[in-house]
GROMACS .gro file of C-alpha atoms in nm:
model
  175
    1SER     CA    1   0.000   0.000   0.000
    2GLY     CA    2   0.161   0.323  -0.112
    3GLU     CA    3   0.110   0.686  -0.019
    4ASN     CA    4  -0.107   0.744  -0.328
    5ASP     CA    5  -0.343   0.448  -0.269
    6PHE     CA    6  -0.707   0.526  -0.198
    7ALA     CA    7  -1.012   0.308  -0.142
    8ILE     CA    8  -1.373   0.417  -0.187
    9ASN     CA    9  -1.662   0.200  -0.072
   10LEU     CA   10  -2.007   0.333  -0.162
   11SER     CA   11  -2.313   0.141  -0.047
   12ASN     CA   12  -2.664   0.191   0.094
   13GLY     CA   13  -2.739   0.462  -0.162
   14ALA     CA   14  -2.420   0.660  -0.098
   15THR     CA   15  -2.297   0.858  -0.399
   16TRP     CA   16  -1.980   1.031  -0.507
   17THR     CA   17  -1.954   1.277  -0.792
   18GLY     CA   18  -1.594   1.353  -0.872
   19ASN     CA   19  -1.287   1.248  -1.064
   20SER     CA   20  -0.973   1.062  -0.969
   21THR     CA   21  -0.679   1.257  -1.106
   22GLY     CA   22  -0.316   1.322  -1.024
   23GLY     CA   23  -0.134   0.990  -0.995
   24VAL     CA   24  -0.369   0.804  -0.760
   25ASP     CA   25  -0.410   0.426  -0.736
   26LEU     CA   26  -0.780   0.376  -0.667
   27ASP     CA   27  -0.986   0.081  -0.544
   28VAL     CA   28  -1.362   0.135  -0.577
   29ILE     CA   29  -1.636  -0.091  -0.439
   30LEU     CA   30  -1.993  -0.001  -0.532
   31SER     CA   31  -2.283  -0.198  -0.379
   32ASP     CA   32  -2.644  -0.173  -0.261
   33GLY     CA   33  -2.737   0.139  -0.458
   34GLY     CA   34  -2.394   0.298  -0.435
   35ALA     CA   35  -2.308   0.524  -0.727
   36TRP     CA   36  -2.002   0.700  -0.865
   37THR     CA   37  -2.034   0.965  -1.133
   38GLY     CA   38  -1.692   1.059  -1.267
   39TYR     CA   39  -1.378   0.924  -1.427
   40HIS     CA   40  -1.027   0.808  -1.347
   41GLU     CA   41  -0.722   0.949  -1.521
   42ASP     CA   42  -0.452   0.688  -1.568
   43GLU     CA   43  -0.200   0.889  -1.765
   44THR     CA   44   0.081   0.842  -1.512
   45GLY     CA   45   0.055   0.465  -1.478
   46ASN     CA   46  -0.171   0.470  -1.174
   47THR     CA   47  -0.424   0.189  -1.137
   48LEU     CA   48  -0.799   0.150  -1.099
   49SER     CA   49  -0.965  -0.160  -0.955
   50MET     CA   50  -1.343  -0.175  -0.938
   51GLU     CA   51  -1.606  -0.406  -0.796
   52ILE     CA   52  -1.960  -0.319  -0.903
   53LYS     CA   53  -2.225  -0.521  -0.722
   54LYS     CA   54  -2.600  -0.562  -0.775
   55GLY     CA   55  -2.789  -0.234  -0.765
   56ALA     CA   56  -2.478  -0.017  -0.802
   57ILE     CA   57  -2.374   0.202  -1.095
   58TRP     CA   58  -2.070   0.383  -1.224
   59THR     CA   59  -2.150   0.665  -1.466
   60ASN     CA   60  -1.833   0.714  -1.667
   61THR     CA   61  -1.799   1.085  -1.749
   62ALA     CA   62  -1.457   1.063  -1.915
   63LYS     CA   63  -1.340   1.356  -2.125
   64GLU     CA   64  -1.398   1.352  -2.500
   65ASN     CA   65  -1.141   1.142  -2.690
   66ASP     CA   66  -1.001   0.999  -2.367
   67ALA     CA   67  -0.973   0.638  -2.255
   68THR     CA   68  -1.007   0.500  -1.904
   69THR     CA   69  -0.826   0.181  -1.809
   70ILE     CA   70  -0.963  -0.044  -1.537
   71ASN     CA   71  -0.690  -0.285  -1.433
   72SER     CA   72  -0.935  -0.519  -1.261
   73LEU     CA   73  -1.316  -0.512  -1.293
   74SER     CA   74  -1.537  -0.750  -1.099
   75GLY     CA   75  -1.910  -0.732  -1.154
   76ASN     CA   76  -2.195  -0.894  -0.969
   77GLY     CA   77  -2.505  -0.751  -1.134
   78GLY     CA   78  -2.384  -0.390  -1.139
   79TYR     CA   79  -2.401  -0.130  -1.414
   80ILE     CA   80  -2.168   0.096  -1.609
   81GLN     CA   81  -2.329   0.390  -1.789
   82MET     CA   82  -2.100   0.496  -2.071
   83SER     CA   83  -2.046   0.864  -2.144
   84ASP     CA   84  -2.218   1.008  -2.451
   85LYS     CA   85  -1.897   1.188  -2.548
   86THR     CA   86  -1.708   1.080  -2.861
   87GLY     CA   87  -1.407   0.856  -2.806
   88THR     CA   88  -1.457   0.790  -2.435
   89HIS     CA   89  -1.324   0.437  -2.450
   90LEU     CA   90  -1.307   0.195  -2.160
   91ASN     CA   91  -1.024  -0.060  -2.148
   92VAL     CA   92  -1.059  -0.347  -1.901
   93GLU     CA   93  -0.742  -0.549  -1.847
   94GLN     CA   94  -0.890  -0.827  -1.625
   95TYR     CA   95  -1.265  -0.890  -1.606
   96SER     CA   96  -1.475  -1.125  -1.396
   97GLY     CA   97  -1.842  -1.151  -1.309
   98ASN     CA   98  -2.158  -1.017  -1.467
   99THR     CA   99  -2.189  -0.649  -1.560
  100THR     CA  100  -2.434  -0.454  -1.772
  101ILE     CA  101  -2.282  -0.176  -1.983
  102MET     CA  102  -2.538   0.084  -2.083
  103TYR     CA  103  -2.535   0.324  -2.377
  104ASN     CA  104  -2.752   0.601  -2.517
  105HIS     CA  105  -2.810   0.671  -2.885
  106ASP     CA  106  -2.864   0.970  -3.110
  107GLU     CA  107  -3.237   1.048  -3.107
  108LYS     CA  108  -3.253   1.123  -3.480
  109THR     CA  109  -3.028   0.834  -3.587
  110PRO     CA  110  -3.095   0.539  -3.354
  111THR     CA  111  -2.812   0.330  -3.507
  112LYS     CA  112  -2.561   0.594  -3.391
  113ILE     CA  113  -2.465   0.466  -3.049
  114LEU     CA  114  -2.311   0.744  -2.839
  115GLY     CA  115  -1.986   0.710  -2.647
  116GLY     CA  116  -1.673   0.506  -2.688
  117ASP     CA  117  -1.599   0.138  -2.714
  118VAL     CA  118  -1.529  -0.115  -2.438
  119THR     CA  119  -1.232  -0.349  -2.482
  120ILE     CA  120  -1.179  -0.643  -2.247
  121SER     CA  121  -0.830  -0.796  -2.255
  122SER     CA  122  -0.875  -1.109  -2.044
  123VAL     CA  123  -1.148  -1.286  -1.847
  124LYS     CA  124  -1.192  -1.583  -1.622
  125THR     CA  125  -1.401  -1.871  -1.757
  126GLY     CA  126  -1.778  -1.829  -1.759
  127GLU     CA  127  -1.807  -1.452  -1.731
  128LYS     CA  128  -2.089  -1.238  -1.876
  129ALA     CA  129  -2.107  -0.886  -2.017
  130ASN     CA  130  -2.441  -0.744  -2.123
  131ILE     CA  131  -2.463  -0.444  -2.355
  132THR     CA  132  -2.784  -0.247  -2.308
  133LEU     CA  133  -2.941   0.048  -2.482
  134HIS     CA  134  -3.201   0.242  -2.285
  135THR     CA  135  -3.447   0.409  -2.517
  136ASP     CA  136  -3.808   0.487  -2.574
  137SER     CA  137  -3.763   0.620  -2.927
  138ILE     CA  138  -3.718   0.291  -3.111
  139GLY     CA  139  -4.039   0.106  -3.167
  140THR     CA  140  -3.972  -0.264  -3.121
  141SER     CA  141  -4.228  -0.332  -3.394
  142LYS     CA  142  -3.980  -0.198  -3.650
  143GLN     CA  143  -3.782  -0.523  -3.671
  144GLU     CA  144  -3.532  -0.411  -3.937
  145GLU     CA  145  -3.444  -0.095  -3.742
  146VAL     CA  146  -3.417  -0.292  -3.419
  147LYS     CA  147  -3.174  -0.536  -3.585
  148LYS     CA  148  -2.956  -0.249  -3.710
  149VAL     CA  149  -2.951  -0.088  -3.365
  150LEU     CA  150  -2.860  -0.418  -3.196
  151ASP     CA  151  -2.580  -0.474  -3.450
  152ALA     CA  152  -2.441  -0.123  -3.386
  153LEU     CA  153  -2.461  -0.179  -3.012
  154ALA     CA  154  -2.279  -0.514  -3.036
  155GLN     CA  155  -1.990  -0.341  -3.213
  156LYS     CA  156  -1.923  -0.139  -2.896
  157LEU     CA  157  -1.768  -0.439  -2.713
  158THR     CA  158  -1.444  -0.606  -2.813
  159TYR     CA  159  -1.292  -0.904  -2.633
  160ASP     CA  160  -0.928  -0.977  -2.712
  161GLY     CA  161  -0.977  -1.348  -2.635
  162LYS     CA  162  -1.198  -1.374  -2.945
  163ASN     CA  163  -1.369  -1.715  -2.948
  164ASP     CA  164  -1.211  -1.883  -2.646
  165GLY     CA  165  -1.554  -1.935  -2.487
  166LYS     CA  166  -1.469  -1.754  -2.164
  167LEU     CA  167  -1.698  -1.454  -2.217
  168THR     CA  168  -2.066  -1.460  -2.309
  169GLY     CA  169  -2.315  -1.182  -2.328
  170LYS     CA  170  -2.627  -1.040  -2.477
  171VAL     CA  171  -2.728  -0.721  -2.650
  172GLN     CA  172  -3.064  -0.574  -2.555
  173ILE     CA  173  -3.284  -0.268  -2.587
  174LEU     CA  174  -3.479  -0.163  -2.279
  175GLU     CA  175  -3.771   0.071  -2.324
   0.00000   0.00000   0.00000
């Protein structure tokens, strides 16, 4: 444990709005309605480890054309809301658990999914990542449009392990 190591544990509806900047190694645990709205700068080699449990959410507000690296992400039914800003990528070096990653879309062009991509480098066997679009502007009766939106949404997640069978997931639209 070094002098620039910090731990944040938000639960029972506790929230934090703020950013981790300036060479800090950060461990974040979100549970039971805990929420963090902000981002972590990792430009100096500092680390971010996160555990996002059921009912908790991290709203990633990274700067435009900036990437956030999570060295270790463990999910247990938690949520990540991706920023709507262009190029706000999320790189996950080690992933385990079950996490839902949520996106918004352009209201006029539903196939334009806002925000950056998520890249997962490695996972343990049997992990799940769900990609979700929250919207009320796409009628699910328009099957061809729905298919195009789901395809665009699926392109937001890349797993470096390709077809090793360790990561499964689903793409969904919630109205």
